[in-house]
Amino acid sequence: MQGTEGRWLQTCRRRNQFWGLPHWTPAAAGRHLQTRVRQVIAPPLLSIIIPALRVDRELRRCVDSVHLALESFTGYEVIVVMPGAHVQSAADALPDVQIVAECRPSVYAAMNDGIKASNGQYLYFLGKDDILLPSVRHLLPTLANERPAAVFAAVFWGGQGRRTCRTSRWQILFFNVCHQGIVYSRNCLDTHGPYVRRFRTHGDHLLNIRLLWDTSLAPRITFASTPIAWYAETGLSSTTLDANFAKVQPAIIRRYLGTWIAWPWSVLTHYRLRWSKKPRA
């Protein structure tokens, strides 16, 4: 019997490695089933989604910061989304985290995959090089009791100090805020999601515009001055112009504010795109 079971486990391991799936032993499958049943009966308050390419020191630091910041709180889950080739190594290295294989090689596609796999009533997105701060615990009573559509808090922006994510529906049309300072409700993402994959770095900008101009959800947005994360300022969004979003942004502004406001911005966008294509010396 042991030989038959051993061959069966080896077959399962080879099959899962071929498809990029984590290897399940009977004990691990039982624990996973218990976790899923518990999540369905009592879904967590907060789902933290982290897109990543592989397991490295920065990802471990990010996951550790989440567990340390929420060590006295049990109503959360951590979901790491990465390419299927690295799912098994991630499952071995991060046993207390749910690992999800991304369907397409894109940051926003990975975030959409994390949304589908999550069970939380609120969703929060971190980059693998970011750090969650213990002050995020100050937002938990607001999420549990007031049930806002979203919470716009603050972040520490690299070495530049504290930066608030407080904005208005007029400002958000032109300038985005750091998504590491925003906690979204599931209703918000179900209504205005998913993220648009063709935008390289500003898919969340479009989501924020839709959210703040939604007259049914905007009154339920809460603004807080508490810094909840340290943003590493090393990602693409801080160093790269999203040409696809820049081309459609004037049309978005025209929809909400009219042609006279959108026209000067379209001229500015034209020169921004030309400047971004020039080779740097």
Short mmCIF file of C-alpha atoms in Angstrom, two decimals, residues 63-250:
data_model
loop_
_atom_site.label_atom_id
_atom_site.label_comp_id
_atom_site.label_asym_id
_atom_site.label_seq_id
_atom_site.Cartn_x
_atom_site.Cartn_y
_atom_site.Cartn_z
CA VAL A 63 5.34 39.49 3.60
CA ASP A 64 7.06 39.68 7.00
CA SER A 65 6.03 43.33 7.33
CA VAL A 66 2.39 42.34 6.75
CA HIS A 67 2.46 39.64 9.43
CA LEU A 68 4.24 41.93 11.90
CA ALA A 69 1.91 44.87 11.25
CA LEU A 70 -1.19 42.68 11.73
CA GLU A 71 0.17 40.22 14.29
CA SER A 72 -2.68 40.83 16.75
CA PHE A 73 -5.35 40.70 14.02
CA THR A 74 -6.60 37.44 12.51
CA GLY A 75 -9.13 38.64 9.93
CA TYR A 76 -6.76 38.99 7.01
CA GLU A 77 -5.20 36.91 4.24
CA VAL A 78 -2.09 37.41 2.12
CA ILE A 79 -2.14 36.47 -1.57
CA VAL A 80 1.01 36.47 -3.70
CA VAL A 81 0.50 36.29 -7.47
CA MET A 82 3.43 35.16 -9.60
CA PRO A 83 4.30 33.21 -12.77
CA GLY A 84 3.39 29.53 -12.69
CA ALA A 85 7.03 28.43 -12.95
CA HIS A 86 7.74 29.89 -9.49
CA VAL A 87 4.56 28.83 -7.70
CA GLN A 88 6.04 25.67 -6.17
CA SER A 89 9.16 27.39 -4.83
CA ALA A 90 7.00 30.20 -3.44
CA ALA A 91 4.66 27.72 -1.73
CA ASP A 92 7.68 26.08 -0.07
CA ALA A 93 9.28 29.38 0.95
CA LEU A 94 6.05 31.10 2.11
CA PRO A 95 3.85 28.40 3.68
CA ASP A 96 1.57 30.90 5.45
CA VAL A 97 0.68 32.73 2.22
CA GLN A 98 -1.75 31.80 -0.55
CA ILE A 99 0.16 31.53 -3.84
CA VAL A 100 -1.73 32.13 -7.09
CA ALA A 101 -0.39 31.55 -10.61
CA GLU A 102 -0.87 34.57 -12.87
CA CYS A 103 -2.80 34.05 -16.10
CA ARG A 104 -0.88 36.67 -18.10
CA PRO A 105 2.49 38.42 -17.67
CA SER A 106 1.21 41.83 -16.59
CA VAL A 107 1.10 43.69 -13.29
CA TYR A 108 -2.58 44.53 -13.59
CA ALA A 109 -3.45 41.05 -14.86
CA ALA A 110 -1.77 39.68 -11.72
CA MET A 111 -3.75 42.11 -9.56
CA ASN A 112 -6.97 40.97 -11.26
CA ASP A 113 -6.00 37.35 -10.56
CA GLY A 114 -5.45 38.26 -6.92
CA ILE A 115 -8.90 39.85 -6.75
CA LYS A 116 -10.51 36.69 -8.12
CA ALA A 117 -8.65 34.48 -5.62
CA SER A 118 -9.32 36.71 -2.61
CA ASN A 119 -12.14 36.41 -0.08
CA GLY A 120 -11.74 39.64 1.88
CA GLN A 121 -14.36 42.33 2.19
CA TYR A 122 -11.63 44.91 1.56
CA LEU A 123 -8.62 44.63 -0.74
CA TYR A 124 -5.22 46.24 -0.50
CA PHE A 125 -2.34 46.03 -2.98
CA LEU A 126 1.37 46.13 -2.17
CA GLY A 127 4.44 45.95 -4.37
CA LYS A 128 6.95 43.29 -3.41
CA ASP A 129 9.48 45.97 -2.44
CA ASP A 130 7.04 47.91 -0.23
CA ILE A 131 6.58 47.65 3.53
CA LEU A 132 3.29 47.64 5.44
CA LEU A 133 3.43 49.74 8.61
CA PRO A 134 1.87 48.82 11.99
CA SER A 135 -0.18 52.02 11.82
CA VAL A 136 -2.47 50.25 9.35
CA ARG A 137 -4.19 48.81 12.43
CA HIS A 138 -5.75 52.23 13.02
CA LEU A 139 -7.85 51.73 9.87
CA LEU A 140 -9.29 48.37 10.91
CA PRO A 141 -12.08 49.77 13.17
CA THR A 142 -13.09 52.10 10.33
CA LEU A 143 -13.30 49.21 7.89
CA ALA A 144 -15.19 46.96 10.30
CA ASN A 145 -17.67 49.51 11.68
CA GLU A 146 -18.17 52.30 9.13
CA ARG A 147 -17.97 50.14 5.97
CA PRO A 148 -16.56 52.84 3.65
CA ALA A 149 -16.37 52.37 -0.12
CA ALA A 150 -12.62 53.06 0.11
CA VAL A 151 -10.08 54.59 2.46
CA PHE A 152 -7.46 57.01 1.12
CA ALA A 153 -4.67 57.22 3.70
CA ALA A 154 -1.00 58.30 3.44
CA VAL A 155 2.36 56.68 2.69
CA PHE A 156 6.04 57.31 3.23
CA TRP A 157 7.34 57.92 -0.30
CA GLY A 158 10.86 56.49 -0.57
CA GLY A 159 13.28 58.99 0.92
CA GLN A 160 10.99 61.97 0.31
CA GLY A 161 9.01 61.64 3.51
CA ARG A 162 5.29 61.43 4.17
CA ARG A 163 2.87 61.96 1.29
CA THR A 164 -0.89 62.08 1.68
CA CYS A 165 -3.26 60.32 -0.70
CA ARG A 166 -6.01 62.83 -0.06
CA THR A 167 -7.41 64.04 -3.36
CA SER A 168 -10.58 65.27 -5.02
CA ARG A 169 -12.46 64.20 -8.10
CA TRP A 170 -11.04 67.23 -9.94
CA GLN A 171 -7.43 66.53 -9.00
CA ILE A 172 -7.63 62.81 -9.75
CA LEU A 173 -8.39 63.52 -13.42
CA PHE A 174 -4.90 64.96 -13.84
CA PHE A 175 -2.73 63.38 -11.14
CA ASN A 176 -2.93 59.94 -9.58
CA VAL A 177 -2.25 59.01 -5.95
CA CYS A 178 -0.18 56.13 -4.62
CA HIS A 179 -2.29 52.95 -4.50
CA GLN A 180 -0.24 51.71 -1.52
CA GLY A 181 -2.22 54.27 0.48
CA ILE A 182 -5.67 53.09 -0.65
CA VAL A 183 -7.86 50.29 0.70
CA TYR A 184 -10.72 49.38 -1.66
CA SER A 185 -13.99 47.68 -0.80
CA ARG A 186 -14.93 44.65 -2.84
CA ASN A 187 -18.07 46.44 -4.00
CA CYS A 188 -15.90 49.22 -5.42
CA LEU A 189 -13.74 46.79 -7.41
CA ASP A 190 -16.75 44.78 -8.56
CA THR A 191 -18.39 47.97 -9.82
CA HIS A 192 -15.42 49.71 -11.46
CA GLY A 193 -12.95 46.89 -12.01
CA PRO A 194 -11.16 44.96 -13.23
CA TYR A 195 -7.93 46.79 -13.94
CA VAL A 196 -7.29 47.55 -17.61
CA ARG A 197 -4.33 45.38 -18.60
CA ARG A 198 -3.15 47.49 -21.53
CA PHE A 199 -2.15 50.30 -19.19
CA ARG A 200 1.37 49.59 -18.06
CA THR A 201 1.44 51.64 -14.86
CA HIS A 202 -1.80 53.67 -14.65
CA GLY A 203 -4.55 51.08 -14.53
CA ASP A 204 -5.21 52.14 -10.93
CA HIS A 205 -5.45 55.79 -12.05
CA LEU A 206 -8.44 54.96 -14.23
CA LEU A 207 -10.02 52.99 -11.37
CA ASN A 208 -9.58 55.95 -9.00
CA ILE A 209 -11.17 58.32 -11.53
CA ARG A 210 -14.19 56.06 -11.90
CA LEU A 211 -14.49 55.69 -8.13
CA LEU A 212 -14.29 59.38 -7.25
CA TRP A 213 -16.74 60.37 -9.99
CA ASP A 214 -19.28 57.72 -8.94
CA THR A 215 -21.96 59.73 -7.15
CA SER A 216 -23.20 56.65 -5.26
CA LEU A 217 -19.79 55.61 -3.90
CA ALA A 218 -17.89 58.90 -3.58
CA PRO A 219 -19.80 60.08 -0.46
CA ARG A 220 -18.72 56.86 1.28
CA ILE A 221 -14.99 57.43 0.70
CA THR A 222 -13.00 58.07 3.87
CA PHE A 223 -9.78 60.09 3.98
CA ALA A 224 -7.22 59.45 6.71
CA SER A 225 -3.89 61.08 7.49
CA THR A 226 -2.33 57.89 8.86
CA PRO A 227 0.68 56.57 6.88
CA ILE A 228 0.01 52.88 6.32
CA ALA A 229 2.92 51.84 4.08
CA TRP A 230 6.41 52.70 2.94
CA TYR A 231 6.47 52.99 -0.85
CA ALA A 232 9.86 51.96 -2.22
CA GLU A 233 9.72 54.33 -5.21
CA THR A 234 11.59 51.79 -7.34
CA GLY A 235 8.72 50.49 -9.48
CA LEU A 236 7.83 51.32 -13.07
CA SER A 237 5.06 53.74 -12.09
CA SER A 238 7.51 56.19 -10.51
CA THR A 239 10.00 56.18 -13.39
CA THR A 240 7.99 55.38 -16.54
CA LEU A 241 5.40 57.34 -18.52
CA ASP A 242 2.42 55.15 -19.39
CA ALA A 243 2.00 56.12 -23.05
CA ASN A 244 -1.25 54.18 -23.48
CA PHE A 245 -2.91 56.00 -20.59
CA ALA A 246 -1.44 59.37 -21.58
CA LYS A 247 -3.07 59.05 -25.00
CA VAL A 248 -6.57 58.46 -23.59
CA GLN A 249 -6.33 60.81 -20.60
CA PRO A 250 -7.44 63.92 -22.59
#
